[in-house]
PDB file of N, CA and C in Angstrom:
ATOM      1  N   MET A   9       3.502 -28.017   9.672  1.00 45.00           N
ATOM      2  CA  MET A   9       3.030 -27.844   8.303  1.00 45.00           C
ATOM      3  C   MET A   9       1.609 -28.357   8.204  1.00 45.00           C
ATOM      4  N   SER A  10       0.799 -27.649   7.470  1.00 51.00           N
ATOM      5  CA  SER A  10      -0.606 -28.030   7.379  1.00 51.00           C
ATOM      6  C   SER A  10      -0.812 -29.089   6.306  1.00 51.00           C
ATOM      7  N   TYR A  11      -1.843 -29.854   6.480  1.00 52.00           N
ATOM      8  CA  TYR A  11      -2.199 -30.929   5.566  1.00 52.00           C
ATOM      9  C   TYR A  11      -2.850 -30.340   4.321  1.00 52.00           C
ATOM     10  N   SER A  12      -2.569 -30.872   3.196  1.00 50.00           N
ATOM     11  CA  SER A  12      -3.140 -30.396   1.944  1.00 50.00           C
ATOM     12  C   SER A  12      -3.764 -31.560   1.193  1.00 50.00           C
ATOM     13  N   ILE A  13      -4.902 -31.297   0.579  1.00 51.00           N
ATOM     14  CA  ILE A  13      -5.526 -32.344  -0.233  1.00 51.00           C
ATOM     15  C   ILE A  13      -4.750 -32.554  -1.534  1.00 51.00           C
ATOM     16  N   PHE A  14      -3.925 -31.582  -1.845  1.00 52.00           N
ATOM     17  CA  PHE A  14      -3.135 -31.673  -3.067  1.00 52.00           C
ATOM     18  C   PHE A  14      -1.728 -32.193  -2.798  1.00 52.00           C
ATOM     19  N   GLN A  15      -1.423 -32.601  -1.605  1.00 52.00           N
ATOM     20  CA  GLN A  15      -0.076 -32.946  -1.200  1.00 52.00           C
ATOM     21  C   GLN A  15       0.484 -34.128  -2.000  1.00 52.00           C
ATOM     22  N   SER A  16      -0.323 -35.112  -2.291  1.00 51.00           N
ATOM     23  CA  SER A  16       0.171 -36.295  -3.020  1.00 51.00           C
ATOM     24  C   SER A  16       0.614 -35.944  -4.424  1.00 51.00           C
ATOM     25  N   GLY A  17      -0.028 -34.974  -5.018  1.00 50.00           N
ATOM     26  CA  GLY A  17       0.343 -34.589  -6.373  1.00 50.00           C
ATOM     27  C   GLY A  17       1.403 -33.516  -6.424  1.00 50.00           C
ATOM     28  N   ARG A  18       1.839 -33.043  -5.293  1.00 49.00           N
ATOM     29  CA  ARG A  18       2.790 -31.928  -5.249  1.00 49.00           C
ATOM     30  C   ARG A  18       4.135 -32.324  -5.864  1.00 49.00           C
ATOM     31  N   SER A  19       4.541 -33.519  -5.610  1.00 47.00           N
ATOM     32  CA  SER A  19       5.854 -33.931  -6.098  1.00 47.00           C
ATOM     33  C   SER A  19       5.878 -33.995  -7.622  1.00 47.00           C
ATOM     34  N   ARG A  20       4.729 -34.250  -8.230  1.00 50.00           N
ATOM     35  CA  ARG A  20       4.672 -34.362  -9.689  1.00 50.00           C
ATOM     36  C   ARG A  20       4.506 -33.018 -10.356  1.00 50.00           C
ATOM     37  N   ARG A  21       3.935 -32.055  -9.610  1.00 51.00           N
ATOM     38  CA  ARG A  21       3.621 -30.771 -10.238  1.00 51.00           C
ATOM     39  C   ARG A  21       4.658 -29.730  -9.853  1.00 51.00           C
ATOM     40  N   ASN A  22       5.115 -29.074 -10.797  1.00 56.00           N
ATOM     41  CA  ASN A  22       5.960 -27.907 -10.589  1.00 56.00           C
ATOM     42  C   ASN A  22       5.450 -26.858 -11.550  1.00 56.00           C
ATOM     43  N   GLY A  23       5.553 -25.629 -11.128  1.00 62.00           N
ATOM     44  CA  GLY A  23       5.122 -24.593 -12.033  1.00 62.00           C
ATOM     45  C   GLY A  23       3.891 -23.880 -11.546  1.00 62.00           C
ATOM     46  N   PRO A  24       3.013 -23.456 -12.472  1.00 67.00           N
ATOM     47  CA  PRO A  24       1.873 -22.616 -12.099  1.00 67.00           C
ATOM     48  C   PRO A  24       0.873 -23.305 -11.176  1.00 67.00           C
ATOM     49  N   PHE A  25       0.680 -24.618 -11.310  1.00 70.00           N
ATOM     50  CA  PHE A  25      -0.256 -25.308 -10.425  1.00 70.00           C
ATOM     51  C   PHE A  25       0.271 -25.369  -8.997  1.00 70.00           C
ATOM     52  N   HIS A  26       1.560 -25.541  -8.873  1.00 71.00           N
ATOM     53  CA  HIS A  26       2.164 -25.577  -7.532  1.00 71.00           C
ATOM     54  C   HIS A  26       2.018 -24.209  -6.860  1.00 71.00           C
ATOM     55  N   ASN A  27       2.246 -23.153  -7.613  1.00 77.00           N
ATOM     56  CA  ASN A  27       2.090 -21.796  -7.076  1.00 77.00           C
ATOM     57  C   ASN A  27       0.644 -21.528  -6.698  1.00 77.00           C
ATOM     58  N   LEU A  28      -0.288 -22.002  -7.521  1.00 76.00           N
ATOM     59  CA  LEU A  28      -1.709 -21.826  -7.235  1.00 76.00           C
ATOM     60  C   LEU A  28      -2.094 -22.589  -5.973  1.00 76.00           C
ATOM     61  N   GLU A  29      -1.587 -23.807  -5.861  1.00 80.00           N
ATOM     62  CA  GLU A  29      -1.884 -24.633  -4.699  1.00 80.00           C
ATOM     63  C   GLU A  29      -1.354 -23.980  -3.420  1.00 80.00           C
ATOM     64  N   SER A  30      -0.148 -23.527  -3.435  1.00 81.00           N
ATOM     65  CA  SER A  30       0.426 -22.916  -2.228  1.00 81.00           C
ATOM     66  C   SER A  30      -0.279 -21.599  -1.915  1.00 81.00           C
ATOM     67  N   GLY A  31      -0.696 -20.873  -2.922  1.00 82.00           N
ATOM     68  CA  GLY A  31      -1.439 -19.624  -2.690  1.00 82.00           C
ATOM     69  C   GLY A  31      -2.789 -19.895  -2.046  1.00 82.00           C
ATOM     70  N   ILE A  32      -3.469 -20.934  -2.510  1.00 86.00           N
ATOM     71  CA  ILE A  32      -4.769 -21.305  -1.937  1.00 86.00           C
ATOM     72  C   ILE A  32      -4.585 -21.763  -0.496  1.00 86.00           C
ATOM     73  N   GLU A  33      -3.547 -22.579  -0.246  1.00 86.00           N
ATOM     74  CA  GLU A  33      -3.287 -23.051   1.106  1.00 86.00           C
ATOM     75  C   GLU A  33      -2.996 -21.886   2.051  1.00 86.00           C
ATOM     76  N   GLU A  34      -2.240 -20.921   1.581  1.00 87.00           N
ATOM     77  CA  GLU A  34      -1.939 -19.742   2.405  1.00 87.00           C
ATOM     78  C   GLU A  34      -3.215 -18.950   2.698  1.00 87.00           C
ATOM     79  N   GLN A  35      -4.068 -18.811   1.695  1.00 89.00           N
ATOM     80  CA  GLN A  35      -5.326 -18.095   1.903  1.00 89.00           C
ATOM     81  C   GLN A  35      -6.237 -18.846   2.876  1.00 89.00           C
ATOM     82  N   VAL A  36      -6.298 -20.161   2.760  1.00 88.00           N
ATOM     83  CA  VAL A  36      -7.122 -20.959   3.671  1.00 88.00           C
ATOM     84  C   VAL A  36      -6.591 -20.816   5.089  1.00 88.00           C
ATOM     85  N   GLU A  37      -5.273 -20.875   5.256  1.00 89.00           N
ATOM     86  CA  GLU A  37      -4.673 -20.727   6.591  1.00 89.00           C
ATOM     87  C   GLU A  37      -4.943 -19.328   7.152  1.00 89.00           C
ATOM     88  N   ALA A  38      -4.855 -18.306   6.314  1.00 88.00           N
ATOM     89  CA  ALA A  38      -5.145 -16.940   6.759  1.00 88.00           C
ATOM     90  C   ALA A  38      -6.618 -16.816   7.168  1.00 88.00           C
ATOM     91  N   LEU A  39      -7.506 -17.446   6.398  1.00 89.00           N
ATOM     92  CA  LEU A  39      -8.931 -17.424   6.745  1.00 89.00           C
ATOM     93  C   LEU A  39      -9.187 -18.145   8.062  1.00 89.00           C
ATOM     94  N   ARG A  40      -8.492 -19.261   8.286  1.00 90.00           N
ATOM     95  CA  ARG A  40      -8.631 -19.972   9.563  1.00 90.00           C
ATOM     96  C   ARG A  40      -8.199 -19.081  10.726  1.00 90.00           C
ATOM     97  N   ASP A  41      -7.074 -18.397  10.549  1.00 89.00           N
ATOM     98  CA  ASP A  41      -6.594 -17.508  11.613  1.00 89.00           C
ATOM     99  C   ASP A  41      -7.579 -16.378  11.874  1.00 89.00           C
ATOM    100  N   GLU A  42      -8.107 -15.791  10.804  1.00 90.00           N
ATOM    101  CA  GLU A  42      -9.077 -14.707  10.964  1.00 90.00           C
ATOM    102  C   GLU A  42     -10.361 -15.209  11.616  1.00 90.00           C
ATOM    103  N   LEU A  43     -10.793 -16.402  11.237  1.00 89.00           N
ATOM    104  CA  LEU A  43     -11.989 -16.987  11.832  1.00 89.00           C
ATOM    105  C   LEU A  43     -11.770 -17.272  13.320  1.00 89.00           C
ATOM    106  N   ALA A  44     -10.595 -17.764  13.677  1.00 89.00           N
ATOM    107  CA  ALA A  44     -10.286 -18.020  15.092  1.00 89.00           C
ATOM    108  C   ALA A  44     -10.290 -16.706  15.878  1.00 89.00           C
ATOM    109  N   GLU A  45      -9.725 -15.660  15.311  1.00 89.00           N
ATOM    110  CA  GLU A  45      -9.706 -14.351  15.980  1.00 89.00           C
ATOM    111  C   GLU A  45     -11.127 -13.787  16.108  1.00 89.00           C
ATOM    112  N   LEU A  46     -11.914 -13.929  15.068  1.00 89.00           N
ATOM    113  CA  LEU A  46     -13.303 -13.462  15.114  1.00 89.00           C
ATOM    114  C   LEU A  46     -14.094 -14.230  16.166  1.00 89.00           C
ATOM    115  N   THR A  47     -13.896 -15.532  16.243  1.00 88.00           N
ATOM    116  CA  THR A  47     -14.559 -16.345  17.259  1.00 88.00           C
ATOM    117  C   THR A  47     -14.163 -15.894  18.652  1.00 88.00           C
ATOM    118  N   ARG A  48     -12.886 -15.614  18.848  1.00 88.00           N
ATOM    119  CA  ARG A  48     -12.413 -15.137  20.149  1.00 88.00           C
ATOM    120  C   ARG A  48     -13.048 -13.798  20.494  1.00 88.00           C
ATOM    121  N   LEU A  49     -13.116 -12.884  19.533  1.00 87.00           N
ATOM    122  CA  LEU A  49     -13.706 -11.567  19.783  1.00 87.00           C
ATOM    123  C   LEU A  49     -15.198 -11.662  20.080  1.00 87.00           C
ATOM    124  N   VAL A  50     -15.905 -12.515  19.346  1.00 87.00           N
ATOM    125  CA  VAL A  50     -17.336 -12.684  19.583  1.00 87.00           C
ATOM    126  C   VAL A  50     -17.573 -13.275  20.970  1.00 87.00           C
ATOM    127  N   GLY A  51     -16.766 -14.247  21.347  1.00 85.00           N
ATOM    128  CA  GLY A  51     -16.887 -14.833  22.681  1.00 85.00           C
ATOM    129  C   GLY A  51     -16.629 -13.814  23.773  1.00 85.00           C
ATOM    130  N   LYS A  52     -15.603 -13.002  23.577  1.00 85.00           N
ATOM    131  CA  LYS A  52     -15.269 -11.967  24.565  1.00 85.00           C
ATOM    132  C   LYS A  52     -16.400 -10.947  24.669  1.00 85.00           C
ATOM    133  N   SER A  53     -16.934 -10.539  23.525  1.00 85.00           N
ATOM    134  CA  SER A  53     -18.036  -9.578  23.509  1.00 85.00           C
ATOM    135  C   SER A  53     -19.280 -10.170  24.163  1.00 85.00           C
ATOM    136  N   SER A  54     -19.555 -11.438  23.882  1.00 86.00           N
ATOM    137  CA  SER A  54     -20.725 -12.092  24.481  1.00 86.00           C
ATOM    138  C   SER A  54     -20.590 -12.176  25.989  1.00 86.00           C
ATOM    139  N   ARG A  55     -19.398 -12.523  26.478  1.00 86.00           N
ATOM    140  CA  ARG A  55     -19.178 -12.572  27.924  1.00 86.00           C
ATOM    141  C   ARG A  55     -19.374 -11.190  28.543  1.00 86.00           C
ATOM    142  N   HIS A  56     -18.845 -10.168  27.875  1.00 85.00           N
ATOM    143  CA  HIS A  56     -18.982  -8.800  28.390  1.00 85.00           C
ATOM    144  C   HIS A  56     -20.451  -8.389  28.447  1.00 85.00           C
ATOM    145  N   GLN A  57     -21.202  -8.674  27.379  1.00 87.00           N
ATOM    146  CA  GLN A  57     -22.624  -8.332  27.354  1.00 87.00           C
ATOM    147  C   GLN A  57     -23.388  -9.117  28.415  1.00 87.00           C
ATOM    148  N   GLY A  58     -23.038 -10.391  28.582  1.00 85.00           N
ATOM    149  CA  GLY A  58     -23.690 -11.203  29.611  1.00 85.00           C
ATOM    150  C   GLY A  58     -23.440 -10.650  31.002  1.00 85.00           C
ATOM    151  N   GLU A  59     -22.202 -10.253  31.268  1.00 87.00           N
ATOM    152  CA  GLU A  59     -21.876  -9.670  32.574  1.00 87.00           C
ATOM    153  C   GLU A  59     -22.625  -8.356  32.784  1.00 87.00           C
ATOM    154  N   LYS A  60     -22.705  -7.561  31.729  1.00 87.00           N
ATOM    155  CA  LYS A  60     -23.407  -6.271  31.820  1.00 87.00           C
ATOM    156  C   LYS A  60     -24.891  -6.486  32.107  1.00 87.00           C
ATOM    157  N   ILE A  61     -25.513  -7.410  31.409  1.00 89.00           N
ATOM    158  CA  ILE A  61     -26.939  -7.696  31.606  1.00 89.00           C
ATOM    159  C   ILE A  61     -27.165  -8.274  32.996  1.00 89.00           C
ATOM    160  N   ARG A  62     -26.274  -9.162  33.443  1.00 87.00           N
ATOM    161  CA  ARG A  62     -26.389  -9.745  34.776  1.00 87.00           C
ATOM    162  C   ARG A  62     -26.281  -8.658  35.847  1.00 87.00           C
ATOM    163  N   SER A  63     -25.394  -7.718  35.646  1.00 87.00           N
ATOM    164  CA  SER A  63     -25.231  -6.613  36.593  1.00 87.00           C
ATOM    165  C   SER A  63     -26.480  -5.741  36.637  1.00 87.00           C
ATOM    166  N   GLN A  64     -27.027  -5.427  35.472  1.00 87.00           N
ATOM    167  CA  GLN A  64     -28.240  -4.613  35.415  1.00 87.00           C
ATOM    168  C   GLN A  64     -29.420  -5.347  36.048  1.00 87.00           C
ATOM    169  N   ALA A  65     -29.525  -6.641  35.803  1.00 87.00           N
ATOM    170  CA  ALA A  65     -30.616  -7.420  36.391  1.00 87.00           C
ATOM    171  C   ALA A  65     -30.475  -7.468  37.909  1.00 87.00           C
ATOM    172  N   GLY A  66     -29.244  -7.608  38.388  1.00 86.00           N
ATOM    173  CA  GLY A  66     -29.013  -7.618  39.835  1.00 86.00           C
ATOM    174  C   GLY A  66     -29.394  -6.298  40.476  1.00 86.00           C
ATOM    175  N   ALA A  67     -29.033  -5.196  39.828  1.00 87.00           N
ATOM    176  CA  ALA A  67     -29.385  -3.880  40.358  1.00 87.00           C
ATOM    177  C   ALA A  67     -30.901  -3.687  40.337  1.00 87.00           C
ATOM    178  N   GLY A  68     -31.547  -4.118  39.266  1.00 88.00           N
ATOM    179  CA  GLY A  68     -33.009  -4.013  39.181  1.00 88.00           C
ATOM    180  C   GLY A  68     -33.691  -4.855  40.234  1.00 88.00           C
ATOM    181  N   TYR A  69     -33.145  -6.038  40.501  1.00 89.00           N
ATOM    182  CA  TYR A  69     -33.716  -6.913  41.523  1.00 89.00           C
ATOM    183  C   TYR A  69     -33.593  -6.269  42.901  1.00 89.00           C
ATOM    184  N   GLU A  70     -32.432  -5.712  43.190  1.00 89.00           N
ATOM    185  CA  GLU A  70     -32.225  -5.058  44.494  1.00 89.00           C
ATOM    186  C   GLU A  70     -33.183  -3.882  44.660  1.00 89.00           C
ATOM    187  N   GLU A  71     -33.368  -3.108  43.596  1.00 90.00           N
ATOM    188  CA  GLU A  71     -34.288  -1.961  43.649  1.00 90.00           C
ATOM    189  C   GLU A  71     -35.720  -2.449  43.868  1.00 90.00           C
ATOM    190  N   LEU A  72     -36.116  -3.476  43.145  1.00 91.00           N
ATOM    191  CA  LEU A  72     -37.465  -4.032  43.282  1.00 91.00           C
ATOM    192  C   LEU A  72     -37.684  -4.587  44.683  1.00 91.00           C
ATOM    193  N   LEU A  73     -36.696  -5.254  45.216  1.00 90.00           N
ATOM    194  CA  LEU A  73     -36.791  -5.797  46.565  1.00 90.00           C
ATOM    195  C   LEU A  73     -36.945  -4.679  47.589  1.00 90.00           C
ATOM    196  N   GLY A  74     -36.172  -3.618  47.440  1.00 90.00           N
ATOM    197  CA  GLY A  74     -36.284  -2.471  48.347  1.00 90.00           C
ATOM    198  C   GLY A  74     -37.651  -1.813  48.269  1.00 90.00           C
ATOM    199  N   ARG A  75     -38.149  -1.640  47.050  1.00 92.00           N
ATOM    200  CA  ARG A  75     -39.472  -1.016  46.882  1.00 92.00           C
ATOM    201  C   ARG A  75     -40.580  -1.883  47.470  1.00 92.00           C
ATOM    202  N   SER A  76     -40.473  -3.202  47.283  1.00 93.00           N
ATOM    203  CA  SER A  76     -41.515  -4.079  47.813  1.00 93.00           C
ATOM    204  C   SER A  76     -41.497  -4.092  49.340  1.00 93.00           C
ATOM    205  N   GLU A  77     -40.304  -4.001  49.941  1.00 93.00           N
ATOM    206  CA  GLU A  77     -40.228  -3.931  51.403  1.00 93.00           C
ATOM    207  C   GLU A  77     -40.851  -2.632  51.908  1.00 93.00           C
ATOM    208  N   ASP A  78     -40.592  -1.521  51.197  1.00 93.00           N
ATOM    209  CA  ASP A  78     -41.204  -0.240  51.576  1.00 93.00           C
ATOM    210  C   ASP A  78     -42.725  -0.315  51.457  1.00 93.00           C
ATOM    211  N   LEU A  79     -43.212  -0.893  50.372  1.00 94.00           N
ATOM    212  CA  LEU A  79     -44.656  -1.019  50.165  1.00 94.00           C
ATOM    213  C   LEU A  79     -45.286  -1.895  51.245  1.00 94.00           C
ATOM    214  N   LEU A  80     -44.626  -2.967  51.597  1.00 94.00           N
ATOM    215  CA  LEU A  80     -45.145  -3.844  52.648  1.00 94.00           C
ATOM    216  C   LEU A  80     -45.230  -3.101  53.985  1.00 94.00           C
ATOM    217  N   ARG A  81     -44.196  -2.320  54.306  1.00 95.00           N
ATOM    218  CA  ARG A  81     -44.231  -1.529  55.541  1.00 95.00           C
ATOM    219  C   ARG A  81     -45.382  -0.525  55.532  1.00 95.00           C
ATOM    220  N   GLU A  82     -45.591   0.133  54.382  1.00 95.00           N
ATOM    221  CA  GLU A  82     -46.688   1.102  54.273  1.00 95.00           C
ATOM    222  C   GLU A  82     -48.042   0.407  54.456  1.00 95.00           C
ATOM    223  N   LEU A  83     -48.205  -0.755  53.853  1.00 95.00           N
ATOM    224  CA  LEU A  83     -49.464  -1.496  54.009  1.00 95.00           C
ATOM    225  C   LEU A  83     -49.683  -1.919  55.457  1.00 95.00           C
ATOM    226  N   GLN A  84     -48.640  -2.351  56.125  1.00 95.00           N
ATOM    227  CA  GLN A  84     -48.763  -2.757  57.523  1.00 95.00           C
ATOM    228  C   GLN A  84     -49.150  -1.559  58.395  1.00 95.00           C
ATOM    229  N   HIS A  85     -48.514  -0.409  58.151  1.00 95.00           N
ATOM    230  CA  HIS A  85     -48.864   0.788  58.925  1.00 95.00           C
ATOM    231  C   HIS A  85     -50.296   1.214  58.658  1.00 95.00           C
ATOM    232  N   GLY A  86     -50.723   1.140  57.397  1.00 94.00           N
ATOM    233  CA  GLY A  86     -52.108   1.480  57.058  1.00 94.00           C
ATOM    234  C   GLY A  86     -53.101   0.553  57.737  1.00 94.00           C
ATOM    235  N   TYR A  87     -52.797  -0.729  57.774  1.00 94.00           N
ATOM    236  CA  TYR A  87     -53.663  -1.691  58.441  1.00 94.00           C
ATOM    237  C   TYR A  87     -53.739  -1.387  59.938  1.00 94.00           C
ATOM    238  N   GLU A  88     -52.585  -1.110  60.533  1.00 95.00           N
ATOM    239  CA  GLU A  88     -52.563  -0.801  61.968  1.00 95.00           C
ATOM    240  C   GLU A  88     -53.353   0.473  62.275  1.00 95.00           C
ATOM    241  N   ARG A  89     -53.213   1.497  61.440  1.00 95.00           N
ATOM    242  CA  ARG A  89     -53.975   2.748  61.640  1.00 95.00           C
ATOM    243  C   ARG A  89     -55.467   2.489  61.509  1.00 95.00           C
ATOM    244  N   GLY A  90     -55.860   1.724  60.482  1.00 94.00           N
ATOM    245  CA  GLY A  90     -57.278   1.415  60.282  1.00 94.00           C
ATOM    246  C   GLY A  90     -57.860   0.628  61.449  1.00 94.00           C
ATOM    247  N   ALA A  91     -57.112  -0.341  61.946  1.00 94.00           N
ATOM    248  CA  ALA A  91     -57.585  -1.133  63.080  1.00 94.00           C
ATOM    249  C   ALA A  91     -57.724  -0.264  64.328  1.00 94.00           C
ATOM    250  N   THR A  92     -56.762   0.628  64.538  1.00 95.00           N
ATOM    251  CA  THR A  92     -56.819   1.529  65.699  1.00 95.00           C
ATOM    252  C   THR A  92     -58.022   2.464  65.594  1.00 95.00           C
ATOM    253  N   GLU A  93     -58.247   3.023  64.411  1.00 94.00           N
ATOM    254  CA  GLU A  93     -59.386   3.923  64.216  1.00 94.00           C
ATOM    255  C   GLU A  93     -60.705   3.186  64.420  1.00 94.00           C
ATOM    256  N   MET A  94     -60.787   1.937  63.956  1.00 91.00           N
ATOM    257  CA  MET A  94     -62.011   1.169  64.129  1.00 91.00           C
ATOM    258  C   MET A  94     -62.270   0.904  65.619  1.00 91.00           C
ATOM    259  N   ARG A  95     -61.231   0.542  66.350  1.00 93.00           N
ATOM    260  CA  ARG A  95     -61.398   0.305  67.791  1.00 93.00           C
ATOM    261  C   ARG A  95     -61.870   1.564  68.504  1.00 93.00           C
ATOM    262  N   GLU A  96     -61.295   2.696  68.138  1.00 93.00           N
ATOM    263  CA  GLU A  96     -61.682   3.968  68.759  1.00 93.00           C
ATOM    264  C   GLU A  96     -63.134   4.308  68.428  1.00 93.00           C
ATOM    265  N   THR A  97     -63.559   4.070  67.212  1.00 90.00           N
ATOM    266  CA  THR A  97     -64.939   4.351  66.806  1.00 90.00           C
ATOM    267  C   THR A  97     -65.903   3.452  67.570  1.00 90.00           C
ATOM    268  N   VAL A  98     -65.571   2.174  67.709  1.00 90.00           N
ATOM    269  CA  VAL A  98     -66.430   1.243  68.444  1.00 90.00           C
ATOM    270  C   VAL A  98     -66.513   1.662  69.911  1.00 90.00           C
ATOM    271  N   ARG A  99     -65.406   2.106  70.499  1.00 92.00           N
ATOM    272  CA  ARG A  99     -65.423   2.547  71.909  1.00 92.00           C
ATOM    273  C   ARG A  99     -66.261   3.805  72.088  1.00 92.00           C
ATOM    274  N   LYS A 100     -66.161   4.730  71.134  1.00 92.00           N
ATOM    275  CA  LYS A 100     -66.886   6.000  71.260  1.00 92.00           C
ATOM    276  C   LYS A 100     -68.368   5.834  70.972  1.00 92.00           C
ATOM    277  N   HIS A 101     -68.745   4.970  70.043  1.00 92.00           N
ATOM    278  CA  HIS A 101     -70.140   4.817  69.609  1.00 92.00           C
ATOM    279  C   HIS A 101     -70.536   3.346  69.588  1.00 92.00           C
ATOM    280  N   PRO A 102     -70.709   2.731  70.745  1.00 91.00           N
ATOM    281  CA  PRO A 102     -71.024   1.293  70.766  1.00 91.00           C
ATOM    282  C   PRO A 102     -72.408   0.976  70.206  1.00 91.00           C
ATOM    283  N   LEU A 103     -73.410   1.812  70.493  1.00 92.00           N
ATOM    284  CA  LEU A 103     -74.761   1.543  69.982  1.00 92.00           C
ATOM    285  C   LEU A 103     -74.832   1.691  68.460  1.00 92.00           C
ATOM    286  N   ALA A 104     -74.190   2.713  67.943  1.00 91.00           N
ATOM    287  CA  ALA A 104     -74.170   2.909  66.488  1.00 91.00           C
ATOM    288  C   ALA A 104     -73.459   1.743  65.807  1.00 91.00           C
ATOM    289  N   THR A 105     -72.421   1.220  66.434  1.00 91.00           N
ATOM    290  CA  THR A 105     -71.691   0.084  65.869  1.00 91.00           C
ATOM    291  C   THR A 105     -72.572  -1.153  65.837  1.00 91.00           C
ATOM    292  N   ILE A 106     -73.311  -1.397  66.913  1.00 92.00           N
ATOM    293  CA  ILE A 106     -74.207  -2.557  66.947  1.00 92.00           C
ATOM    294  C   ILE A 106     -75.303  -2.401  65.899  1.00 92.00           C
ATOM    295  N   GLY A 107     -75.842  -1.183  65.770  1.00 92.00           N
ATOM    296  CA  GLY A 107     -76.875  -0.922  64.761  1.00 92.00           C
ATOM    297  C   GLY A 107     -76.342  -1.118  63.353  1.00 92.00           C
ATOM    298  N   ALA A 108     -75.134  -0.624  63.095  1.00 92.00           N
ATOM    299  CA  ALA A 108     -74.535  -0.783  61.762  1.00 92.00           C
ATOM    300  C   ALA A 108     -74.288  -2.254  61.462  1.00 92.00           C
ATOM    301  N   ALA A 109     -73.836  -3.009  62.454  1.00 92.00           N
ATOM    302  CA  ALA A 109     -73.603  -4.437  62.253  1.00 92.00           C
ATOM    303  C   ALA A 109     -74.915  -5.162  61.976  1.00 92.00           C
ATOM    304  N   ALA A 110     -75.983  -4.766  62.665  1.00 93.00           N
ATOM    305  CA  ALA A 110     -77.286  -5.391  62.446  1.00 93.00           C
ATOM    306  C   ALA A 110     -77.791  -5.100  61.037  1.00 93.00           C
ATOM    307  N   VAL A 111     -77.672  -3.851  60.592  1.00 94.00           N
ATOM    308  CA  VAL A 111     -78.115  -3.480  59.235  1.00 94.00           C
ATOM    309  C   VAL A 111     -77.290  -4.238  58.199  1.00 94.00           C
ATOM    310  N   PHE A 112     -76.024  -4.336  58.413  1.00 93.00           N
ATOM    311  CA  PHE A 112     -75.148  -5.060  57.490  1.00 93.00           C
ATOM    312  C   PHE A 112     -75.547  -6.542  57.423  1.00 93.00           C
ATOM    313  N   GLY A 113     -75.836  -7.143  58.579  1.00 94.00           N
ATOM    314  CA  GLY A 113     -76.278  -8.540  58.627  1.00 94.00           C
ATOM    315  C   GLY A 113     -77.591  -8.747  57.907  1.00 94.00           C
ATOM    316  N   LEU A 114     -78.546  -7.805  58.096  1.00 93.00           N
ATOM    317  CA  LEU A 114     -79.831  -7.907  57.399  1.00 93.00           C
ATOM    318  C   LEU A 114     -79.655  -7.778  55.887  1.00 93.00           C
ATOM    319  N   ALA A 115     -78.772  -6.885  55.473  1.00 94.00           N
ATOM    320  CA  ALA A 115     -78.531  -6.705  54.041  1.00 94.00           C
ATOM    321  C   ALA A 115     -77.950  -7.992  53.432  1.00 94.00           C
ATOM    322  N   ILE A 116     -77.025  -8.602  54.121  1.00 94.00           N
ATOM    323  CA  ILE A 116     -76.430  -9.861  53.639  1.00 94.00           C
ATOM    324  C   ILE A 116     -77.502 -10.952  53.587  1.00 94.00           C
ATOM    325  N   ALA A 117     -78.360 -11.036  54.634  1.00 93.00           N
ATOM    326  CA  ALA A 117     -79.425 -12.042  54.664  1.00 93.00           C
ATOM    327  C   ALA A 117     -80.404 -11.806  53.525  1.00 93.00           C
ATOM    328  N   PHE A 118     -80.726 -10.548  53.246  1.00 92.00           N
ATOM    329  CA  PHE A 118     -81.676 -10.211  52.169  1.00 92.00           C
ATOM    330  C   PHE A 118     -81.080 -10.615  50.818  1.00 92.00           C
ATOM    331  N   LEU A 119     -79.801 -10.350  50.626  1.00 93.00           N
ATOM    332  CA  LEU A 119     -79.153 -10.701  49.361  1.00 93.00           C
ATOM    333  C   LEU A 119     -78.996 -12.203  49.221  1.00 93.00           C
ATOM    334  N   ALA A 120     -78.814 -12.906  50.326  1.00 92.00           N
ATOM    335  CA  ALA A 120     -78.627 -14.350  50.272  1.00 92.00           C
ATOM    336  C   ALA A 120     -79.915 -15.056  49.896  1.00 92.00           C
ATOM    337  N   ARG A 121     -81.058 -14.489  50.210  1.00 89.00           N
ATOM    338  CA  ARG A 121     -82.342 -15.103  49.865  1.00 89.00           C
ATOM    339  C   ARG A 121     -82.580 -15.107  48.368  1.00 89.00           C
ATOM    340  N   ARG A 122     -82.099 -14.144  47.680  1.00 77.00           N
ATOM    341  CA  ARG A 122     -82.360 -14.019  46.234  1.00 77.00           C
ATOM    342  C   ARG A 122     -81.617 -14.981  45.451  1.00 77.00           C
TER     343      ARG A 122
END
């Protein structure tokens, strides 16, 4: 049985006040039950939404990780191709390479003076 603030006066009151008191108590108890059910539903919904968001974030992370690994591989291959092409150019044209390096050095020296 639930506690009532009107319980001490219950023994003295009979009639319409007693009916009103019991009706209010029943309504309060019904509201408590509905509030408990609503709290349970909100908690369940929140857990479901949290799991859904966590799943989506995990899938997005895996996709991002895969894309970044692909990009890193592409950059490494590009670097290797560029280095190979540079070596081949230096082997084919050693004098032009020395001349280009000298011009580049002079340009840097000229800019450094200013």
